[in-house]
């Protein structure tokens, strides 16, 4: 009674299978090409161990933001406010800790500073989640509103660099190997969490179909709140890392980073529509974006003003790649299945 | 007991009004009423579903099929009336209480996650875990092994469990959804319109599978369907709902398309039309 329907062991030809696998892991060959290109045209970017270390160190804040955005994207959501959360929570905590004339300087313990910055990020993320999951606001509008609100709040607090921060507070992001370690541990932890925990699989389920996820018993609105809260915390850690990297809280901290975070996640193979993508791919995306960034900074041919434009192109290329990828997928889908 | 034990005329109208008393039915529904505001969706239905049989519930749009099904699966609560599983009075306030009594439901939309593979779909929300102390993680080997057993041994399908569900055809998707129900080791599976959106081949596949589950594995099947042809081939008994009332229970071998159509649309049989057509 087994009709042909029942057999799909070799669902597609081997070529199609190979193409599908390649599409899911596209980041690695692309990264390889970019590395070759950088070695040829701007070799000083990857001159020695020290320059690789510098590159990775500079990638830490962006990496944490890519992680936050990847989590949101995998769940079928997204968060435009991550850069703004990073900037606001870093500025707010900096104002409390700093000894500069216009700072508030009401807290002196760096440990309390760590607590404050994390709680600030968590609360803002929580508010995002509650507004989206319980009040029912559209994620785009909600997180766009928070992007504007918290960027404005940051500028309202301070327009000068915040200085005089406790040494330990700066050391977290200012010690290259420690900062890189934080990034790698964060990616490792989330990689394992997504693959091996019920939470991680529920995120994929939610991103694949919210209705189905609810029907199999997942508390989707609680999950959405947790996801945005984690996104807020990761963003705040990114703010902390940026502060340490620079040594002060610069007034423009966090601005524009959300676009690079999107680009990193999408180039890394995280689907814009949720449900697909690997955390390891996102790490590849981070490295790629930072590599391009550093190469541009090192290149004598490209000025600082053009870098922003090139960043825009990188995002465009990422999105083009993604849409090509999904077109090929659906073509195989249409032809391959029974 | 099995459906065979029932007396030969147990499916007749006369018997329906006073349901068979021999043995305990798997599920008994007694005088169940469900109202939504002023609408009476289910209007005093009394019904026995025997262990291991395939019972089909048919009826026109709005006849109350889904509502009755949802009461059985714990999605809705009856306004009045009672329900028994294996002779024991039950009332479900949510689907997990029905699940605890061995009743699983496959909803019409199947609740699959297209981006995820078959094994993950089958065990989503109930992954087998392993670990040490407080650290627990998903046991993927076990997940794949058990999904393989379900697909291979219970559904008879040699299927690549790594295949993402979006690549499956309609019939295969239905099987994966049934596979997920089987993962809970149910005694009763309720299926809402299992063949409504399927091609002829796929309908055949799903019907064969349902038949195997009932006849070889002893699972009681309740099907809600519009597809009279499919129901005639598959069901052991067919219950017809009309405006919330169970107007008849028929034996497929003693009825046909026309009388069933008639019953569904008017609630009564025209003279002389009963029996083989
Ligand atoms: N949640 C609800 N609230 C209000 N009325 C409802 C609800 N669910 C069903 N009804 C009403 O109850 C009646 C029976 O509906 P039900 O969905 O059970 O019919 P059905 O036989 O499944 O029809 P269909 O074949 O269209 O699925 C209809 O009049 C419907 O409008
Ligand atoms: Mg219905």
Coordinates of C-alpha atoms and ligand atoms in Angstrom, one line a residue:
Chain A
X1 CA 0.0 0.0 0.0
X2 CA 3.0 2.3 0.0
X3 CA 2.3 4.7 -2.8
X4 CA 5.1 6.8 -4.2
X5 CA 3.9 9.5 -1.9
X6 CA 5.3 7.7 1.1
X7 CA 8.8 7.6 -0.1
X8 CA 10.9 10.6 0.1
X9 CA 14.3 9.2 1.2
X10 CA 15.9 10.7 -1.9
X11 CA 13.6 13.6 -2.2
X12 CA 15.8 15.6 -4.6
X13 CA 18.7 15.0 -6.8
X14 CA 22.1 15.1 -5.1
X15 CA 22.9 18.5 -6.8
X16 CA 19.8 20.0 -5.3
X17 CA 20.7 18.7 -1.9
X18 CA 24.1 20.1 -2.2
X19 CA 22.7 23.5 -3.3
X20 CA 20.4 23.6 -0.3
X21 CA 23.2 22.8 2.0
X22 CA 25.4 25.4 0.4
X23 CA 22.6 28.0 0.7
X24 CA 22.2 27.3 4.4
X25 CA 26.0 27.8 5.0
X26 CA 26.6 30.5 2.4
X27 CA 28.5 32.7 4.9
X28 CA 31.6 30.6 5.0
X29 CA 32.6 30.7 1.4
X30 CA 31.7 34.4 1.3
X31 CA 33.9 35.0 4.3
X32 CA 36.7 33.1 2.7
X33 CA 36.5 35.2 -0.4
X34 CA 36.4 38.4 1.6
X35 CA 39.5 37.3 3.6
X36 CA 41.3 36.6 0.3
X37 CA 40.3 40.0 -1.0
X38 CA 41.5 41.7 2.1
X39 CA 44.8 39.9 2.1
X40 CA 45.4 41.0 -1.5
X41 CA 44.2 44.6 -1.4
X42 CA 44.6 45.7 2.3
X43 CA 47.0 43.2 3.7
X44 CA 47.9 45.3 6.8
X45 CA 44.3 44.5 8.2
X46 CA 45.4 40.9 8.8
X47 CA 49.2 41.5 9.2
X48 CA 49.8 39.6 12.4
X49 CA 48.3 38.2 15.5
X50 CA 48.0 41.6 17.0
X51 CA 46.0 42.9 14.1
X52 CA 43.7 39.9 14.2
X53 CA 43.2 40.5 17.9
X54 CA 42.4 44.1 17.3
X55 CA 39.9 43.2 14.7
X56 CA 38.1 40.8 16.9
X57 CA 38.2 43.2 19.8
X58 CA 36.6 45.9 17.8
X59 CA 33.9 43.3 16.7
X60 CA 32.8 42.6 20.3
X61 CA 30.0 45.2 20.6
X62 CA 28.7 44.6 17.1
X63 CA 28.9 40.9 17.8
X64 CA 26.7 41.1 20.8
X65 CA 24.2 43.2 18.8
X66 CA 24.2 40.7 16.0
X67 CA 23.4 38.0 18.6
X68 CA 20.5 40.1 19.9
X69 CA 19.2 40.7 16.5
X70 CA 19.6 37.1 15.4
X71 CA 17.6 35.9 18.4
X72 CA 14.8 38.3 17.5
X73 CA 14.9 37.4 13.8
X74 CA 14.9 33.7 14.4
X75 CA 11.7 34.1 16.4
X76 CA 10.1 35.9 13.5
X77 CA 10.5 39.3 15.2
X78 CA 13.0 42.0 15.0
X79 CA 14.4 44.8 17.2
X80 CA 15.3 48.2 15.7
X81 CA 16.1 49.6 19.1
X82 CA 19.2 47.5 20.0
X83 CA 21.7 50.2 19.1
X84 CA 19.7 52.7 21.0
X85 CA 19.4 50.5 24.0
X86 CA 23.1 50.0 24.0
X87 CA 23.7 53.7 23.8
X88 CA 21.2 54.8 26.3
X89 CA 22.0 52.2 29.0
X90 CA 25.8 53.0 28.6
X91 CA 25.2 56.7 28.7
X92 CA 22.8 56.5 31.7
X93 CA 25.2 54.3 33.7
X94 CA 28.2 56.4 32.6
X95 CA 26.4 59.6 33.9
X96 CA 25.8 57.8 37.3
X97 CA 29.4 56.6 37.6
X98 CA 31.4 59.4 35.8
X99 CA 33.3 62.2 37.5
X100 CA 33.3 64.6 34.6
X101 CA 31.9 68.1 35.5
X102 CA 28.5 67.5 33.9
X103 CA 28.2 64.0 35.2
X104 CA 25.9 63.1 38.0
X105 CA 28.5 61.0 39.8
X106 CA 26.2 59.4 42.4
X107 CA 27.5 55.9 42.2
X108 CA 31.2 54.9 42.6
X109 CA 31.2 51.1 42.7
X110 CA 31.8 49.6 39.3
X111 CA 29.9 46.5 40.4
X112 CA 26.8 48.6 41.0
X113 CA 27.5 50.0 37.6
X114 CA 27.4 46.6 36.0
X115 CA 24.1 45.9 37.7
X116 CA 22.6 49.2 36.6
X117 CA 23.5 48.8 33.0
X118 CA 22.2 45.3 32.8
X119 CA 19.0 46.1 34.5
X120 CA 18.5 49.2 32.3
X121 CA 18.8 47.0 29.2
X122 CA 16.6 44.3 30.6
X123 CA 13.8 46.7 31.5
X124 CA 13.8 48.4 28.1
X125 CA 13.7 45.0 26.4
X126 CA 11.0 43.9 28.7
X127 CA 9.0 46.9 27.8
X128 CA 9.4 46.2 24.1
X129 CA 8.3 42.6 24.7
X130 CA 5.2 43.6 26.8
X131 CA 4.1 46.2 24.3
X132 CA 4.4 43.7 21.4
X133 CA 3.2 40.5 23.0
X134 CA 0.5 41.8 25.4
X135 CA -0.6 45.1 24.1
X136 CA -0.3 43.8 20.5
X137 CA 1.8 46.6 19.0
X138 CA 3.5 45.9 15.7
X139 CA 7.2 45.1 16.4
X140 CA 8.4 47.5 13.7
X141 CA 6.6 50.5 15.2
X142 CA 7.2 49.6 18.8
X143 CA 11.0 49.2 18.4
X144 CA 11.2 52.1 16.0
X145 CA 9.5 54.3 18.7
X146 CA 12.0 53.0 21.3
X147 CA 14.9 53.7 18.9
X148 CA 13.9 57.3 18.7
X149 CA 12.9 57.7 22.4
X150 CA 16.1 56.3 23.8
X151 CA 18.4 57.9 21.3
X152 CA 16.7 61.2 22.2
X153 CA 16.9 60.5 25.9
X154 CA 20.6 59.7 25.6
X155 CA 21.3 63.0 23.8
X156 CA 19.1 64.9 26.4
X157 CA 21.4 63.5 29.1
X158 CA 24.7 64.4 27.6
X159 CA 26.3 65.7 24.4
X160 CA 29.9 65.5 25.7
X161 CA 32.0 62.4 26.2
X162 CA 31.5 61.0 29.7
X163 CA 34.8 60.6 31.4
X164 CA 36.2 59.6 34.8
X165 CA 34.7 56.1 34.8
X166 CA 36.0 53.5 37.3
X167 CA 38.9 51.5 36.0
X168 CA 37.2 48.1 36.5
X169 CA 34.1 49.3 34.7
X170 CA 36.2 50.1 31.7
X171 CA 38.4 47.0 31.9
X172 CA 35.6 44.7 30.9
X173 CA 35.4 46.0 27.4
X174 CA 38.9 47.5 27.4
X175 CA 40.9 44.3 27.9
X176 CA 41.1 42.8 24.4
X177 CA 41.3 39.1 25.3
X178 CA 38.7 39.4 28.0
X179 CA 36.2 41.2 25.7
X180 CA 36.8 38.7 22.9
X181 CA 36.3 35.9 25.4
X182 CA 32.9 37.4 26.4
X183 CA 31.8 37.5 22.8
X184 CA 32.9 33.9 22.1
X185 CA 31.3 32.6 25.3
X186 CA 28.1 34.5 24.5
X187 CA 28.0 32.9 21.0
X188 CA 28.8 29.5 22.4
X189 CA 26.2 29.8 25.1
X190 CA 23.5 30.9 22.6
X191 CA 24.6 28.4 20.0
X192 CA 24.1 25.6 22.6
X193 CA 20.9 27.1 24.0
X194 CA 19.3 27.3 20.5
X195 CA 20.2 23.8 19.6
X196 CA 19.8 21.9 22.9
X197 CA 17.2 23.7 25.0
X198 CA 13.4 23.7 24.8
X199 CA 13.6 27.5 24.8
X200 CA 15.8 27.5 21.7
X201 CA 13.6 25.1 19.8
X202 CA 10.6 27.1 20.9
X203 CA 12.2 30.2 19.4
X204 CA 12.5 28.4 16.0
X205 CA 9.0 27.2 16.3
X206 CA 7.7 30.7 17.0
X207 CA 9.7 32.0 14.1
X208 CA 8.4 29.4 11.8
X209 CA 4.7 29.7 12.7
X210 CA 3.4 31.6 15.7
X211 CA 0.0 29.9 15.3
X212 CA 1.4 26.4 15.1
X213 CA 3.7 27.1 18.1
X214 CA 0.7 28.1 20.1
X215 CA -1.2 25.0 19.0
X216 CA 1.6 22.7 20.2
X217 CA 1.4 24.3 23.6
X218 CA 4.1 27.0 23.6
X219 CA 3.3 30.1 25.6
X220 CA 4.1 32.4 22.7
X221 CA 3.5 35.7 24.3
X222 CA 5.7 34.9 27.3
X223 CA 8.3 33.7 24.9
X224 CA 8.2 36.9 22.9
X225 CA 8.7 38.9 26.2
X226 CA 11.7 36.8 27.2
X227 CA 13.2 37.2 23.7
X228 CA 13.0 41.0 23.8
X229 CA 14.3 41.1 27.3
X230 CA 17.3 39.0 26.4
X231 CA 17.8 41.3 23.4
X232 CA 17.8 44.3 25.7
X233 CA 20.4 42.7 28.0
X234 CA 22.7 41.7 25.2
X235 CA 22.4 45.3 23.8
X236 CA 23.3 46.7 27.2
X237 CA 26.4 44.4 27.4
X238 CA 27.3 45.7 23.9
X239 CA 27.0 49.3 25.4
X240 CA 29.3 48.3 28.3
X241 CA 31.8 46.8 25.8
X242 CA 31.7 49.9 23.6
X243 CA 32.4 52.1 26.7
X244 CA 35.4 50.0 27.6
X245 CA 36.7 49.9 24.0
X246 CA 36.6 53.7 23.7
X247 CA 37.5 54.4 27.3
X248 CA 34.8 57.0 27.7
X249 CA 31.1 57.1 26.8
X250 CA 31.1 58.9 23.4
X251 CA 28.0 61.1 22.8
X252 CA 27.1 59.2 19.6
X253 CA 27.4 55.8 21.2
X254 CA 25.4 53.0 19.6
X255 CA 24.0 55.2 16.8
X256 CA 23.6 53.4 13.4
X257 CA 24.8 50.1 14.8
X258 CA 21.4 48.5 14.3
X259 CA 21.9 48.5 10.5
X260 CA 25.2 46.7 10.8
X261 CA 23.7 44.3 13.2
X262 CA 21.0 43.5 10.6
X263 CA 23.6 43.1 7.9
X264 CA 25.7 40.8 10.1
X265 CA 22.8 38.6 11.0
X266 CA 21.4 38.3 7.4
X267 CA 24.8 37.7 5.8
X268 CA 25.3 35.1 8.5
X269 CA 22.2 33.2 7.2
X270 CA 19.6 34.2 9.7
X271 CA 16.3 34.5 7.9
X272 CA 14.6 37.8 7.9
X273 CA 11.3 36.0 8.3
X274 CA 12.2 33.8 11.2
X275 CA 12.6 30.1 11.8
X276 CA 15.9 29.5 9.8
X277 CA 19.5 30.2 10.6
X278 CA 22.4 29.1 12.8
X279 CA 24.1 31.1 15.5
X280 CA 27.5 30.0 14.2
X281 CA 26.5 31.6 10.8
X282 CA 25.8 34.8 12.6
X283 CA 29.3 34.8 14.2
X284 CA 30.6 34.4 10.6
X285 CA 28.5 37.5 9.7
X286 CA 30.0 39.5 12.5
X287 CA 33.5 38.7 11.5
X288 CA 32.7 39.5 7.9
X289 CA 31.2 42.9 8.7
X290 CA 34.1 43.8 11.0
X291 CA 36.6 42.7 8.4
X292 CA 35.1 44.9 5.8
X293 CA 34.9 47.7 8.3
X294 CA 38.6 47.4 9.3
X295 CA 39.8 47.0 5.8
X296 CA 38.0 50.2 4.8
X297 CA 39.5 52.0 7.7
X298 CA 42.9 50.8 6.7
X299 CA 42.5 51.6 3.1
X300 CA 44.0 54.8 2.0
X301 CA 41.6 55.0 -1.0
X302 CA 38.5 55.2 1.1
X303 CA 37.7 58.2 3.2
X304 CA 35.7 58.1 6.5
X305 CA 32.6 59.6 4.8
X306 CA 32.4 56.9 2.2
X307 CA 32.5 54.2 4.8
X308 CA 29.0 54.8 5.8
X309 CA 27.8 54.5 2.2
X310 CA 29.7 51.3 1.8
X311 CA 28.1 50.0 4.9
X312 CA 24.8 50.6 3.3
X313 CA 25.9 48.7 0.2
X314 CA 27.0 45.8 2.4
X315 CA 23.5 45.7 3.9
X316 CA 22.0 45.8 0.4
X317 CA 24.2 42.9 -0.7
X318 CA 23.2 40.9 2.3
X319 CA 19.5 41.4 1.6
X320 CA 20.0 40.6 -2.1
X321 CA 21.8 37.5 -1.2
X322 CA 19.0 36.5 1.1
X323 CA 16.3 37.0 -1.5
X324 CA 18.3 35.1 -4.1
X325 CA 18.7 32.3 -1.6
X326 CA 15.0 32.1 -0.9
X327 CA 14.2 32.2 -4.6
X328 CA 16.5 29.3 -5.3
X329 CA 15.0 27.5 -2.3
X330 CA 11.5 27.9 -3.6
X331 CA 12.5 26.8 -7.1
X332 CA 13.9 23.6 -5.7
X333 CA 10.9 23.2 -3.5
X334 CA 8.5 23.5 -6.5
X335 CA 10.4 21.1 -8.6
X336 CA 11.8 18.6 -6.1
X337 CA 8.9 17.6 -3.9
X338 CA 6.6 14.7 -4.9
Chain B
X1 CA -14.9 -4.8 22.8
X2 CA -14.6 -4.2 19.1
X3 CA -17.1 -2.9 16.6
X4 CA -17.7 -6.5 15.5
X5 CA -19.3 -7.5 18.8
X6 CA -22.1 -5.0 18.3
X7 CA -25.3 -6.6 17.2
X8 CA -25.9 -6.4 13.5
X9 CA -28.6 -3.7 13.7
X10 CA -26.8 -1.6 16.3
X11 CA -26.3 1.1 13.8
X12 CA -29.9 1.6 13.0
X13 CA -31.9 4.6 13.9
X14 CA -33.9 2.7 16.5
X15 CA -30.7 1.6 18.3
X16 CA -29.2 5.0 18.2
X17 CA -31.9 6.5 20.4
X18 CA -31.1 3.8 23.0
X19 CA -27.4 3.2 22.5
X20 CA -26.0 -0.3 22.9
X21 CA -25.4 -1.3 26.5
X22 CA -23.2 -4.2 25.9
X23 CA -19.6 -3.4 27.1
X24 CA -18.1 0.0 27.8
X25 CA -17.7 2.4 24.9
X26 CA -14.4 4.1 24.5
X27 CA -16.1 7.5 24.6
X28 CA -19.6 8.2 25.6
X29 CA -21.3 11.5 25.0
X30 CA -24.6 12.0 26.8
X31 CA -27.0 14.8 26.0
X32 CA -24.3 17.2 25.3
X33 CA -25.4 20.8 24.6
X34 CA -23.1 23.7 23.6
X35 CA -24.4 27.2 23.2
X36 CA -22.6 30.3 22.0
X37 CA -24.7 33.1 23.2
X38 CA -28.0 32.6 21.4
X39 CA -26.7 30.0 19.0
X40 CA -27.0 26.3 19.9
X41 CA -24.1 24.8 18.1
X42 CA -24.6 21.3 19.6
X43 CA -28.1 20.4 20.7
X44 CA -28.4 17.4 22.9
X45 CA -26.1 14.9 21.3
X46 CA -25.9 11.3 22.7
X47 CA -23.3 9.1 21.1
X48 CA -21.1 6.1 21.8
X49 CA -17.8 5.6 20.1
X50 CA -16.5 2.1 20.4
X51 CA -12.9 1.2 21.0
X52 CA -10.9 0.7 17.8
X53 CA -13.5 1.9 15.4
X54 CA -13.4 4.6 12.9
X55 CA -16.2 6.9 13.6
X56 CA -16.9 9.7 11.1
X57 CA -18.9 12.8 11.9
X58 CA -20.4 14.5 8.9
X59 CA -22.7 17.5 8.5
X60 CA -23.2 20.7 6.5
X61 CA -21.4 23.9 7.3
X62 CA -22.4 25.1 10.7
X63 CA -23.9 21.7 11.7
X64 CA -21.8 21.6 14.8
X65 CA -19.0 19.2 13.8
X66 CA -16.1 21.2 14.9
X67 CA -17.8 22.2 18.1
X68 CA -18.5 18.6 19.1
X69 CA -15.0 17.7 18.2
X70 CA -13.6 20.6 20.3
X71 CA -15.6 19.4 23.3
X72 CA -14.1 15.9 22.9
X73 CA -10.6 17.4 22.7
X74 CA -11.0 19.9 25.5
X75 CA -10.9 23.0 23.5
X76 CA -14.5 23.9 24.4
X77 CA -16.5 23.0 27.4
X78 CA -20.0 21.6 27.1
X79 CA -22.8 23.9 28.4
X80 CA -24.6 20.8 29.7
X81 CA -24.4 17.0 29.4
X82 CA -21.8 14.5 30.3
X83 CA -18.9 12.7 28.8
X84 CA -17.3 9.3 29.7
X85 CA -14.0 7.8 28.7
X86 CA -13.8 4.1 29.3
X87 CA -16.9 4.5 31.4
X88 CA -15.4 7.1 33.7
X89 CA -17.0 10.5 33.8
X90 CA -14.7 13.2 32.5
X91 CA -14.8 16.9 31.8
X92 CA -11.9 18.6 30.1
X93 CA -11.1 22.2 30.7
X94 CA -8.2 22.2 28.2
X95 CA -6.5 20.0 25.6
X96 CA -3.9 18.7 28.0
X97 CA -6.5 17.2 30.2
X98 CA -7.9 15.4 27.2
X99 CA -4.4 14.3 26.3
X100 CA -3.9 12.9 29.8
X101 CA -6.9 10.7 29.1
X102 CA -5.3 9.5 25.9
X103 CA -7.2 11.7 23.5
X104 CA -5.1 13.5 20.8
X105 CA -6.4 15.9 18.2
X106 CA -5.0 16.6 14.7
X107 CA -6.3 20.0 13.8
X108 CA -7.2 20.9 10.3
X109 CA -4.3 23.3 9.9
X110 CA -2.0 20.6 11.2
X111 CA 0.0 23.0 13.3
X112 CA 3.3 22.2 11.6
X113 CA 6.4 24.3 11.5
X114 CA 7.5 24.5 7.9
X115 CA 11.1 25.5 8.5
X116 CA 11.8 22.7 10.9
X117 CA 12.5 19.0 10.1
X118 CA 10.1 16.1 10.6
X119 CA 11.6 14.9 13.9
X120 CA 11.6 18.3 15.4
X121 CA 8.0 18.8 14.4
X122 CA 7.0 15.5 16.0
X123 CA 8.6 16.3 19.3
X124 CA 8.2 20.1 19.5
X125 CA 7.0 21.0 22.9
X126 CA 7.8 17.5 24.4
X127 CA 11.4 16.8 23.5
X128 CA 13.0 13.8 25.4
X129 CA 15.6 15.4 27.7
X130 CA 18.8 14.0 29.2
X131 CA 21.6 15.4 31.4
X132 CA 23.0 15.4 34.8
X133 CA 21.7 17.1 37.8
X134 CA 19.9 20.4 37.1
X135 CA 21.4 20.6 33.6
X136 CA 19.0 19.1 31.1
X137 CA 19.3 19.2 27.3
X138 CA 17.4 17.8 24.4
X139 CA 18.3 14.3 23.5
X140 CA 18.4 14.5 19.8
X141 CA 19.4 10.9 19.3
X142 CA 16.3 9.8 21.2
X143 CA 14.2 12.3 19.3
X144 CA 15.2 11.0 16.0
X145 CA 15.1 7.4 17.0
X146 CA 11.6 7.7 18.4
X147 CA 10.3 9.8 15.4
X148 CA 11.8 7.1 13.2
X149 CA 9.9 4.4 15.1
X150 CA 6.7 6.3 14.8
X151 CA 7.0 7.1 11.1
X152 CA 8.4 3.6 10.2
X153 CA 6.7 1.2 12.5
X154 CA 3.4 2.9 13.2
X155 CA 2.8 4.8 10.0
X156 CA 4.8 2.5 7.7
X157 CA 6.7 5.3 6.0
X158 CA 10.4 5.2 5.2
X159 CA 11.0 8.9 5.5
X160 CA 14.1 11.1 5.9
X161 CA 13.5 12.7 9.3
X162 CA 15.8 15.5 8.4
X163 CA 13.5 16.7 5.7
X164 CA 12.0 20.1 6.5
X165 CA 8.3 20.0 6.5
X166 CA 8.0 22.6 3.8
X167 CA 9.3 20.1 1.3
X168 CA 6.5 17.6 2.0
X169 CA 3.4 17.1 0.0
X170 CA -0.1 17.5 1.6
X171 CA -0.4 13.8 2.4
X172 CA 3.0 13.6 4.0
X173 CA 2.2 16.6 6.1
X174 CA -0.9 15.0 7.3
X175 CA 1.1 11.9 8.3
X176 CA 3.7 14.0 10.2
X177 CA 0.8 15.6 12.1
X178 CA -0.6 12.2 12.9
X179 CA 2.9 11.2 13.9
X180 CA 3.0 14.0 16.4
X181 CA -0.3 12.8 17.9
X182 CA 1.2 9.2 18.1
X183 CA 4.2 10.6 20.0
X184 CA 1.8 11.0 23.0
X185 CA 0.8 7.3 22.7
X186 CA -2.9 8.1 22.5
X187 CA -5.8 5.7 22.6
X188 CA -8.1 8.0 20.6
X189 CA -7.1 10.3 17.7
X190 CA -9.5 13.0 16.5
X191 CA -8.9 14.3 13.0
X192 CA -10.5 17.4 11.7
X193 CA -11.0 17.2 7.9
X194 CA -7.9 15.0 7.3
X195 CA -8.5 14.7 3.6
X196 CA -10.1 17.9 2.7
X197 CA -7.2 19.5 0.9
X198 CA -5.7 16.4 -0.6
X199 CA -5.2 15.0 -4.0
X200 CA -6.7 11.5 -4.8
X201 CA -3.4 9.8 -4.2
X202 CA -2.7 11.6 -1.0
X203 CA -6.3 10.9 0.2
X204 CA -5.6 7.2 -0.4
X205 CA -2.4 7.4 1.5
X206 CA -3.9 9.0 4.5
X207 CA -7.0 6.7 4.5
X208 CA -4.7 3.7 4.4
X209 CA -2.8 5.0 7.3
X210 CA -5.9 5.8 9.4
X211 CA -7.2 2.3 8.6
X212 CA -3.9 0.7 9.8
X213 CA -4.0 2.7 13.1
X214 CA -7.5 1.6 13.8
X215 CA -7.5 -2.0 12.6
X216 CA -4.0 -3.1 13.4
X217 CA -3.0 -0.8 16.3
X218 CA -6.4 -0.6 18.0
X219 CA -6.6 3.2 18.1
X220 CA -10.0 4.7 18.2
X221 CA -10.4 7.2 15.4
X222 CA -12.9 10.1 15.2
X223 CA -13.0 11.9 11.9
X224 CA -14.7 15.1 11.1
X225 CA -15.2 15.5 7.4
X226 CA -17.0 17.0 4.5
X227 CA -15.7 14.4 2.1
X228 CA -18.5 11.9 2.0
X229 CA -16.8 9.7 -0.5
X230 CA -13.8 9.3 1.6
X231 CA -15.9 8.7 4.7
X232 CA -17.9 6.0 3.0
X233 CA -14.7 4.1 2.2
X234 CA -13.1 4.5 5.5
X235 CA -15.5 4.8 8.4
X236 CA -17.1 1.9 10.4
X237 CA -20.0 4.2 11.3
X238 CA -21.1 7.6 10.1
X239 CA -22.8 10.0 12.4
X240 CA -24.8 12.8 10.7
X241 CA -25.2 16.1 12.4
X242 CA -27.9 18.5 11.3
X243 CA -28.3 21.9 13.0
X244 CA -26.6 20.6 16.1
X245 CA -28.5 17.4 16.4
X246 CA -27.3 13.9 15.7
X247 CA -30.0 12.8 13.2
X248 CA -28.7 9.4 12.3
X249 CA -25.9 6.9 12.6
X250 CA -25.3 4.8 9.5
X251 CA -23.4 1.8 8.4
X252 CA -21.4 2.8 5.2
X253 CA -22.2 -0.5 3.6
X254 CA -25.9 0.2 3.9
X255 CA -26.0 3.7 2.7
X256 CA -24.5 5.9 -0.1
X257 CA -23.7 9.3 -1.3
X258 CA -27.2 10.3 -2.0
X259 CA -28.9 9.5 1.2
X260 CA -26.0 10.9 3.2
X261 CA -26.2 14.1 1.2
X262 CA -29.9 14.3 1.8
X263 CA -29.5 13.8 5.5
X264 CA -26.8 16.4 5.7
X265 CA -28.8 19.0 3.9
X266 CA -32.3 18.3 5.2
X267 CA -31.9 16.3 8.4
X268 CA -34.3 13.6 7.1
X269 CA -34.3 10.9 4.5
X270 CA -36.7 11.0 1.6
X271 CA -38.9 7.9 1.2
X272 CA -37.4 5.0 -0.6
X273 CA -33.9 6.4 -0.8
X274 CA -32.5 4.6 2.1
X275 CA -30.2 1.6 1.5
X276 CA -27.9 0.9 -1.3
X277 CA -28.2 3.3 -4.1
Ligands
LIG1 N1 -16.6 30.2 19.1 C1 -17.9 30.4 18.6 N2 -18.6 31.5 18.9 C2 -19.8 31.7 18.4 N3 -20.4 30.8 17.6 C3 -19.8 29.7 17.2 C4 -18.5 29.4 17.7 N4 -18.0 28.3 17.2 C5 -19.1 27.8 16.4 N5 -20.1 28.7 16.5 C6 -21.4 28.5 15.8 O1 -21.8 27.2 16.1 C7 -22.4 26.6 14.9 C8 -21.7 25.3 14.6 O2 -20.4 25.6 14.2 P1 -19.3 24.5 13.9 O3 -18.0 25.2 13.6 O4 -19.3 23.5 15.0 O5 -19.9 23.9 12.6 P2 -19.1 22.9 11.6 O6 -20.1 21.7 11.4 O7 -17.8 22.5 12.0 O8 -19.1 23.7 10.3 P3 -18.0 23.8 9.1 O9 -18.3 22.6 8.2 O10 -18.3 25.0 8.4 O11 -16.7 23.7 9.7 C9 -22.3 27.6 13.8 O12 -23.5 28.3 13.7 C10 -21.2 28.6 14.3 O13 -21.4 29.9 13.8
LIG2 MG1 -15.8 22.9 11.3

